[in-house]
Each structure stands twice: as structure tokens, then as C-alpha cells.
Short mmCIF file of C-alpha atoms in Angstrom, two decimals:
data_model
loop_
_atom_site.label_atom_id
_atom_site.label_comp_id
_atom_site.label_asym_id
_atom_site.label_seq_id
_atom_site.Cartn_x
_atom_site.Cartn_y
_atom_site.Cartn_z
CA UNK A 1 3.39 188.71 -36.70
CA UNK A 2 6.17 187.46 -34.62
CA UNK A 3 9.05 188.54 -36.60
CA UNK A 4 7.42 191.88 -35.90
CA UNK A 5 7.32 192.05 -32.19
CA UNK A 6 11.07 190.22 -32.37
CA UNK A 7 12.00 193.17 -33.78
CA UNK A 8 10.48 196.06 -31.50
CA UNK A 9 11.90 194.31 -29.18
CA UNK A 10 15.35 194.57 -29.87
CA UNK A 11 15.16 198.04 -31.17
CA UNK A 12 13.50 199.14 -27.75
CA UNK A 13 16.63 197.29 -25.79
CA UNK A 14 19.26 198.51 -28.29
CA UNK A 15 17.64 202.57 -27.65
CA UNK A 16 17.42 201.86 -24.38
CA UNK A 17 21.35 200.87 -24.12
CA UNK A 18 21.61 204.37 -26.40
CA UNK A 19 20.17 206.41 -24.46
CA UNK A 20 21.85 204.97 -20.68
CA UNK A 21 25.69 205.10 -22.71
CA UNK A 22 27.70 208.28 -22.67
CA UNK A 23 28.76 209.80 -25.44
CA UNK A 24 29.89 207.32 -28.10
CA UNK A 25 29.61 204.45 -26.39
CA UNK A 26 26.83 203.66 -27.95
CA UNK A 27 28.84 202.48 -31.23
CA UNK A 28 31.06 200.41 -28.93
CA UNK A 29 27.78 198.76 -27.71
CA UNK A 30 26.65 198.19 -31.52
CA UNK A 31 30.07 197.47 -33.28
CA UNK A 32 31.92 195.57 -30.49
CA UNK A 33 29.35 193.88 -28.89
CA UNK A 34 25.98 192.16 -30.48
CA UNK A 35 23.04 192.64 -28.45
CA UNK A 36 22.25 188.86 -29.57
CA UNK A 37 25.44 188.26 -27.36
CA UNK A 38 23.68 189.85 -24.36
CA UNK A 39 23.33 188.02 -21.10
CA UNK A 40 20.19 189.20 -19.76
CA UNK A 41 18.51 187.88 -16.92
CA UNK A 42 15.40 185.80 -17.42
CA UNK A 43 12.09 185.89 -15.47
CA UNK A 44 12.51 184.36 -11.98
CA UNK A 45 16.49 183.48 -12.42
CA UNK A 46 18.34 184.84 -9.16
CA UNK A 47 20.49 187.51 -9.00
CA UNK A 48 24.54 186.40 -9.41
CA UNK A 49 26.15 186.99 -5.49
CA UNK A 50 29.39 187.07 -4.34
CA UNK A 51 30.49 183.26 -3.33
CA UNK A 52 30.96 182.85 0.47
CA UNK A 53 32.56 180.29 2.65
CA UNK A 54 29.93 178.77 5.27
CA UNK A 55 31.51 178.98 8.60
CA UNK A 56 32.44 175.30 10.10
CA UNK A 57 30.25 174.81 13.57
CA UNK A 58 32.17 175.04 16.93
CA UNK A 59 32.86 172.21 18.50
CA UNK A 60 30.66 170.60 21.56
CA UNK A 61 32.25 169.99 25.09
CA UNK A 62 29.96 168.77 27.59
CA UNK A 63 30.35 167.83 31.14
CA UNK A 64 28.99 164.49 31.24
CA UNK A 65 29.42 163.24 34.59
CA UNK A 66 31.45 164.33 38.18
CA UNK A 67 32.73 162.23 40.97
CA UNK A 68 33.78 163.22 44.76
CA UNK A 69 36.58 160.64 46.86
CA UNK A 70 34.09 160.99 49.98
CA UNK A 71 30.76 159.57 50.16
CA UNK A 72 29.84 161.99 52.15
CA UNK A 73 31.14 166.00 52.37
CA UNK A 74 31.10 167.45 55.84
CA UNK A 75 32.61 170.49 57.12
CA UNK A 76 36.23 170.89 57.16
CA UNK A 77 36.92 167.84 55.29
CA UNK A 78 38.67 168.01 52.26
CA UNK A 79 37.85 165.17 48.77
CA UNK A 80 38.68 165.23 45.26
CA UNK A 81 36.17 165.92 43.04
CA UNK A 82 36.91 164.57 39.38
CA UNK A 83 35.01 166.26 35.80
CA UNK A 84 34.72 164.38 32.61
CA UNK A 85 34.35 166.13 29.71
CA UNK A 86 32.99 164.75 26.38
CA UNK A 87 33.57 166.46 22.69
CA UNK A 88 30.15 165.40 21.56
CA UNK A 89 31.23 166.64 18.01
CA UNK A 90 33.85 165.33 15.19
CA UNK A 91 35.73 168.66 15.49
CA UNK A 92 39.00 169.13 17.56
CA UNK A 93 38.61 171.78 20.24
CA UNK A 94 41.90 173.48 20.91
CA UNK A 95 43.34 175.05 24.37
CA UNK A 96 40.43 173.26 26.37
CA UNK A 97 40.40 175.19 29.62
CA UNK A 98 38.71 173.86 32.78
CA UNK A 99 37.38 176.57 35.62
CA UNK A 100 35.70 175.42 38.83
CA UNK A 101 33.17 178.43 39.14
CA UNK A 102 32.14 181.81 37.28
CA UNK A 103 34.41 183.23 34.88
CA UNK A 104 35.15 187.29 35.47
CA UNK A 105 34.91 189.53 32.27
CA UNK A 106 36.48 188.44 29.58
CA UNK A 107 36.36 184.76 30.91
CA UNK A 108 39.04 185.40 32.64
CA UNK A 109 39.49 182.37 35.65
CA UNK A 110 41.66 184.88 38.14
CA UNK A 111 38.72 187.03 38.01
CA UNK A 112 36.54 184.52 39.07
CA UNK A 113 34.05 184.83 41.72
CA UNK A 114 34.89 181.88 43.70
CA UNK A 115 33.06 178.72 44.88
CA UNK A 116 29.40 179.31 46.29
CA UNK A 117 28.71 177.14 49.60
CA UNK A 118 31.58 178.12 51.33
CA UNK A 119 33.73 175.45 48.90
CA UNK A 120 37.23 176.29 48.25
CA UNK A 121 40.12 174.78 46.08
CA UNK A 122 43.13 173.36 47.96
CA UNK A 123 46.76 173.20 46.42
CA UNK A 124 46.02 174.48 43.05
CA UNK A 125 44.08 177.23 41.49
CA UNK A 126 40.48 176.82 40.13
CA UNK A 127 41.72 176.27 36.55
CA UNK A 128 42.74 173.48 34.92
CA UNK A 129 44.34 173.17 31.49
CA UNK A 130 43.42 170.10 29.23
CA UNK A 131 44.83 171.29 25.39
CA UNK A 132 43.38 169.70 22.81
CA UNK A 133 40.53 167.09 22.93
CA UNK A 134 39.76 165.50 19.72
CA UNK A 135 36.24 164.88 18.37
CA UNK A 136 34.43 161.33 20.40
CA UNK A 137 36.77 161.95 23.26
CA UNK A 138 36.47 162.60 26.86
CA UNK A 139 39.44 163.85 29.16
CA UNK A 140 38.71 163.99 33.16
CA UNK A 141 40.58 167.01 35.31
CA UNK A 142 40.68 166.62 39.60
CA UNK A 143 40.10 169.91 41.85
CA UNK A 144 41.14 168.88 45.69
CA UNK A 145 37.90 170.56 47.36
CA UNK A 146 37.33 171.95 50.94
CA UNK A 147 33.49 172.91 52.72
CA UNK A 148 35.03 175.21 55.19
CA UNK A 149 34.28 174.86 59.00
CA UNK A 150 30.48 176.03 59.99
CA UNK A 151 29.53 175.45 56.26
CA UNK A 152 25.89 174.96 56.65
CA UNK A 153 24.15 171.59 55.07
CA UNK A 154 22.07 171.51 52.12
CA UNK A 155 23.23 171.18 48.76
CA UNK A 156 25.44 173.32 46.75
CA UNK A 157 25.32 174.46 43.21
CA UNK A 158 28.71 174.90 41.65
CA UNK A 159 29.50 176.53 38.35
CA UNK A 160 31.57 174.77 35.89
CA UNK A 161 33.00 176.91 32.89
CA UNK A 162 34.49 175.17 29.66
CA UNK A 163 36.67 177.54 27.34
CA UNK A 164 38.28 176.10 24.38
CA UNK A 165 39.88 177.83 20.25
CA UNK A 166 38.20 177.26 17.56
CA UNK A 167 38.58 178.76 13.96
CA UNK A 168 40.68 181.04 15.73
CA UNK A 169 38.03 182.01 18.29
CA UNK A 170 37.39 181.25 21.51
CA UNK A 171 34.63 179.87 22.97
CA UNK A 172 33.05 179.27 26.45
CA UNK A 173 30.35 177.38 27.94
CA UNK A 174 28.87 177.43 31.45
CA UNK A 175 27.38 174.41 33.66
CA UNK A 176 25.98 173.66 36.90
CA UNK A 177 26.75 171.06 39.20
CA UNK A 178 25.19 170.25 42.45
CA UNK A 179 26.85 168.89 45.22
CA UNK A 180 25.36 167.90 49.16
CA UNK A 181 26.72 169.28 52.20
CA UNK A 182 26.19 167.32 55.34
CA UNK A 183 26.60 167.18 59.05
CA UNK A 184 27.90 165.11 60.75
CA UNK A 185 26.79 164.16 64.10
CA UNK A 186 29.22 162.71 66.88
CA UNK A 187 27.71 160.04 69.42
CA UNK A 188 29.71 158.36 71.90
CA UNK A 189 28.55 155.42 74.65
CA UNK A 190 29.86 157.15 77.93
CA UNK A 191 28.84 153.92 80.05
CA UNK A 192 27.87 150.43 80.34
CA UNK A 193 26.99 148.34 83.04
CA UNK A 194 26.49 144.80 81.66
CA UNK A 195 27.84 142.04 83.61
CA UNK A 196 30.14 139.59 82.58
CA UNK A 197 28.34 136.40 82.91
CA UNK A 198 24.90 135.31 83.60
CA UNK A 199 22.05 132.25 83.89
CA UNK A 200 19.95 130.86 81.43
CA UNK A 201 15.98 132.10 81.95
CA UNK A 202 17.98 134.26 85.05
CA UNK A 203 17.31 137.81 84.38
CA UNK A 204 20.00 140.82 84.49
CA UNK A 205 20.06 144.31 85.04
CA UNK A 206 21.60 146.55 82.14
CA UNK A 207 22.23 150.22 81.51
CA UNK A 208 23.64 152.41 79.26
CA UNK A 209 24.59 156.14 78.90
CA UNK A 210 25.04 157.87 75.33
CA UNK A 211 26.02 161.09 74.70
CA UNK A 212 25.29 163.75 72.17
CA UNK A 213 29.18 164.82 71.26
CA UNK A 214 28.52 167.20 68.56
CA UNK A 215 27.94 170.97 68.05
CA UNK A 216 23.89 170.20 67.06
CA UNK A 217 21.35 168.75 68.63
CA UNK A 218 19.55 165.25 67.25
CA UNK A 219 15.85 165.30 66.11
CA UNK A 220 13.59 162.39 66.15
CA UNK A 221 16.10 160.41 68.44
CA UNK A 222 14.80 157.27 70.16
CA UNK A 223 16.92 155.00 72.34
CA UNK A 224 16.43 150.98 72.77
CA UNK A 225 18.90 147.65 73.55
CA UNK A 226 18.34 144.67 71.79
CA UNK A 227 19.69 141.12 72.72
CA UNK A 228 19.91 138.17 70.23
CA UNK A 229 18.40 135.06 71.73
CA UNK A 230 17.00 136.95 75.09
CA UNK A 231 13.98 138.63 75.93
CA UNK A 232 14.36 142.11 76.71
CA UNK A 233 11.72 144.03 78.95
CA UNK A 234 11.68 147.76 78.98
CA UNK A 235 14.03 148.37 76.04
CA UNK A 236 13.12 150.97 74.17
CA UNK A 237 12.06 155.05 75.19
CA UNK A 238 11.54 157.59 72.81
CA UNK A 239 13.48 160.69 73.24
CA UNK A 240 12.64 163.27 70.50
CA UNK A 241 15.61 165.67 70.87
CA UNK A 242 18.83 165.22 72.21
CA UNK A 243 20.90 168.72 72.38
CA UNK A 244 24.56 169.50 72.04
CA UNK A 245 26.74 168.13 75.03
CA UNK A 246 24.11 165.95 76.50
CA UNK A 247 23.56 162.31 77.60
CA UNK A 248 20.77 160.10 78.29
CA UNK A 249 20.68 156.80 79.89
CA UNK A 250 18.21 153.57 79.02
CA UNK A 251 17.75 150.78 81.80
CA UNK A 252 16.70 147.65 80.72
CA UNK A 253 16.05 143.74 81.99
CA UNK A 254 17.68 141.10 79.80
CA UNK A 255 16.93 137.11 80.29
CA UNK A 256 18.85 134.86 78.24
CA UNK A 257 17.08 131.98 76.74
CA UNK A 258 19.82 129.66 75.62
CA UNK A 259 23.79 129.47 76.64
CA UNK A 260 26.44 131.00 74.76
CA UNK A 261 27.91 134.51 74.34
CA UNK A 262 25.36 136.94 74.29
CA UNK A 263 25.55 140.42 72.70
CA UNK A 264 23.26 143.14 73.92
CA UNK A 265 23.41 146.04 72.39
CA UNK A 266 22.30 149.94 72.90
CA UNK A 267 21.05 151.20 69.56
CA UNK A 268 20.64 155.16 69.61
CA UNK A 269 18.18 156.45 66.27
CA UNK A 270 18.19 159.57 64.67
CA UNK A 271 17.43 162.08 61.54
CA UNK A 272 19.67 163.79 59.95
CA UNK A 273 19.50 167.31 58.51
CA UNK A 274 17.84 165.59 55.11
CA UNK A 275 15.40 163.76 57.17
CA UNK A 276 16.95 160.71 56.35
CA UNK A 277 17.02 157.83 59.27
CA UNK A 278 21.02 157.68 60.97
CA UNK A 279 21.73 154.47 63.60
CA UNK A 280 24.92 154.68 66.10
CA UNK A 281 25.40 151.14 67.87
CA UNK A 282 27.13 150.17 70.59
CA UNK A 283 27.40 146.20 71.93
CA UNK A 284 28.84 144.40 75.02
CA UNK A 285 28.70 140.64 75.22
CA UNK A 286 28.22 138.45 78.21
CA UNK A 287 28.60 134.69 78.94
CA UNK A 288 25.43 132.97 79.52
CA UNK A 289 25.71 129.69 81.29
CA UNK A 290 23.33 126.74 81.82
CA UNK A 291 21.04 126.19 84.92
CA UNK A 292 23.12 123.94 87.14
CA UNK A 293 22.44 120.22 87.72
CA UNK A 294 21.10 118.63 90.83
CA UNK A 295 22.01 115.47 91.47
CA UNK A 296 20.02 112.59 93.75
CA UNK A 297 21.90 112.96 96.45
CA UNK A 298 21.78 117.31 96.55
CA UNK A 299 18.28 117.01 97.42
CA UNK A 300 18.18 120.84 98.79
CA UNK A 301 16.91 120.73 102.40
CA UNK A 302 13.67 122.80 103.33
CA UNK A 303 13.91 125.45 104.21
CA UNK A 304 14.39 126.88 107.76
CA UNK A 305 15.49 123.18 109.28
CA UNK A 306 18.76 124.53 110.02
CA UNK A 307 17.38 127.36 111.97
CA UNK A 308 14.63 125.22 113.70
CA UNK A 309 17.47 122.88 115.39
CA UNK A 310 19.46 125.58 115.98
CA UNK A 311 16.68 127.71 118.26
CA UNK A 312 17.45 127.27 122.09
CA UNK A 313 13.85 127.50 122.50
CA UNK A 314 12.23 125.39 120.24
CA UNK A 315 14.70 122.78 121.64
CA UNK A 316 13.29 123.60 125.17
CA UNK A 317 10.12 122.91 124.40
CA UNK A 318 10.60 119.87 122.68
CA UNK A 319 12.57 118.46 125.64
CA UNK A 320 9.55 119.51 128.13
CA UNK A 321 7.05 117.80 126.45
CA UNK A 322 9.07 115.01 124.89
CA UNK A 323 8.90 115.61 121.57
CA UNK A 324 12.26 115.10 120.39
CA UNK A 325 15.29 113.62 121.45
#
């Protein structure tokens, strides 16, 4: 019984092959070729494909950090601000370009948009050209920044655009970094009236003046003067704003409790456009001295005997009635 179906079997495949052959190719198919020799495909095997090469992943360039030369950017000041980047990958990147803000189309960096925040790159252009950063290695690139005059405070997001060839394509990446803008404020002491020396436990008069030199007013500003080693009455008011171009003056009374050079200082207190508590100080010193010494013999006289033996009258009257001599 199975020799039998073997053999429909291959006379159904060898009428099929008949039948699908032009003419006389079917004797080809029988005389050249065995249909024993036949490779046909069994149940479930895959179709044969054309072989492909896989493509080889791009390479991974990351900012991974960013430092400015100023702790703190204000208006009109210029600092360096300094990008790592980090090939996160074991694959050379080739032609590494650096841009400081949005590409145009193309990712083309003349085409770029500019800095947002009113930022702008000094000396150079916003491109920077690294080459070719191998795989586990970082390379750093410097821009020489400006926040132009009137720049308003708050932070700043800045786009950062890596390009690089790889495989014979380029690629580019985009980042963000942020970066604070801040005011800030001018205070100057416009006066002091301190004087140069004074007496232990004696008290002294002092006032100061401080002005409000900047374009903005202050919020949350109190002023006070504080002595080291004195007790100081009055000392502190609470001013709340201070505007642009003003002053404002503290008076307070300072008593020294021990010899020595004393420093008394004006301390004016502030926030800052982040809410964050600002101090300006200002000092004067003074020398204290000890109480003087009486000795035995400096008994101090009482008072008004001086003016009793010198009174024309009271001497009359003592010479009337015999009371002195």
C-alpha cells in the first residue's frame, strides 16, 4: 500500500512539471534532470531570501554636562560657557559639529535662529568644529556668551545641536540647556556718622544713609546696625521697598560694653528677583576706651560749691549774720 501512493505521487508531480513546461521541455525535465533530484520545499521550511547586510547603529553623542566662568550672569556681562560631549557608544563619530542654538533647514548652523533670552555669541560664530570623537570619549568646546543690556531675569533655555558622519550619513541631535539670568542690584552707603572714639557703658549716637543705586527697586528690604560686644537700641526698621535712585537713613544708640576697637555695622536686607535673601554690609570701627580712674586725692567736689563762694550775695549774708568768715 505504500509503494502505491509513492508512486501517484510522483506521477502527479512529474504531469504536473508536463503540463507547466513548454513545448519539449518536458523531456529535458525527464532525461536531464531526475525528479528524485528535486529540491522541493518541505512543510513549514522558509522561503530562500536574498542575504542582506544589517546596517551598523549610529553612534551616540550626548551632552553630559555645561559650565559658565561667572557664578552669576547679569546683563551686559560677558562668561564662557564650556559643553562636554560624551560618545556613549564604541563607534567613531566623524565631522562632530557643535551649534549653540537651532539648526535652519538642512541643519545648516548659518541658518540658525539665534540664541533665545537675548544671549549672543562674542568673537566667534555659534559653531564649533570637534572632528572625530572616538567611542568612550568626551571632547569639551567654549562659546564666549553675552545677556545683552535690559535682558530680563529668569532662566533661559538654550538649544544645543550635535551633527556628526556616520556610514556616510549624517546625523543630528538636538538638546536643551537651561541657563539663569539675574539682576543685579547696586547699593552704596552714602553716609556715616560714627565717631571716632568712645567710653565704655557711655552711649553714642550713630547714623547711616544707604542708597538704592540701581535701575530696580528692592523688595522685602529691611535696614538694621549691629555692634559686636555693645548693646544696640533702636537698630533695626523694616522698609519693604526701596525704589530706583533712593536712600534711606537708620539712627541708632550704641553702648560699648568692653574696650577695644569696635565695629558697628549697617546691614541693608533684600530679595532678589528669585526670592532668594541678598545682604549688602557696610562697617566703621571706633575706639572704645575704659572709664577713667579716680584717685584719693580727685575726690570730685559737690556740686555748686564753686558757685556758692563765688555769689556776692550769699557772701553778704553770711557776713551779716556771722556765719562765715
Amino acid at each position: 500500500m505504500k509503494h502505491v501512493r509513492i508512486t501517484r505521487l510522483l506521477t502527479t508531480a512529474t504531469l504536473a512539471v508536463a503540463l507547466a513546461a513548454p513545448s519539449g521541455a518536458f523531456a529535458d525535465v525527464a532525461t536531464e534532470t531526475p525528479l528524485a533530484d528535486l529540491a522541493l520545499p518541505t512543510a513549514g521550511s522558509p522561503l530562500p531570501v536574498d542575504p542582506t547586510v544589517p546596517a551598523t547603529p549610529a553612534p551616540v553623542l550626548v551632552v553630559t554636562s555645561y559650565t559658565t566662568s561667572a557664578d552669576r550672569i547679569t546683563p551686559g556681562s560677558a562668561f564662557d560657557l564650556t559643553l562636554t560631549v560624551y560618545n556613549a557608544t564604541s563607534r567613531r563619530a566623524d565631522n562632530v559639529v557643535i551649534v549653540l542654538g537651532a539648526t535652519g533647514a538642512g541643519g545648516d548652523a548659518a541658518a540658525a535662529a539665534g540664541l533665545s533670552g537675548g544671549l549672543t555669541v562674542l568673537e566667534t560664530g555659534n559653531a564649533k568644529y570637534i572632528g572625530s570623537l572616538k567611542g568612550q570619549r568626551e571632547d569639551t568646546v567654549t562659546f564666549r556668551v553675552i545677556a545683552g543690556p535690559g535682558t530680563p531675569p529668569g532662566t533661559v533655555n538654550v538649544p544645543v545641536t550635535v551633527s556628526f558622519e556616520h556610514a556616510g550619513a549624517r546625523q543630528e541631535v538636538a538638546y536643551t540647556i537651561g541657563l539663569l539670568i539675574e539682576r543685579e542690584a547696586a547699593i552704596s552707603l552714602v553716609s556715616a556718622e560714627v565717631p571716632e572714639s568712645a567710653i565704655v557703658g557711655e552711649p553714642l549716637e550713630v547714623s547711616f544713609e544707604v542708597a538704592n543705586a540701581g535701575a530696580f527697586a528692592l523688595s522685602g528690604a529691611s535696614l538694621s546696625v549691629e555692634a559686636s560686644g555693645a548693646v544696640v537700641t533702636e537698630g533695626s526698621i523694616f522698609l519693604g521697598s526701596i525704589d530706583a535712585a533712593t536712600t534711606e537713613i537708620i539712627d541708632a544708640t550704641v553702648t560699648p560694653e568692653s574696650p577695644g576697637a569696635l565695629e558697628i555695622a549697617v546691614i541693608l536686607t533684600y530679595r532678589d528677583d528669585f526670592g532668594r535673601e541678598q545682604t549688602f554690609r557696610a562697617t566703621r570701627t571706633v575706639t572704645v576706651e575704659d572709664q577713667p580712674e579716680i584717685g584719693p586725692d580727685e575726690a570730685p567736689e559737690e556740686d555748686g560749691a564753686d558757685d556758692e563762694d563765688g555769689n556776692w550775695f550769699v557772701r553778704f549774708f553770711k557776713a551779716l549774720f556771722g556765719l562765715g568768715e
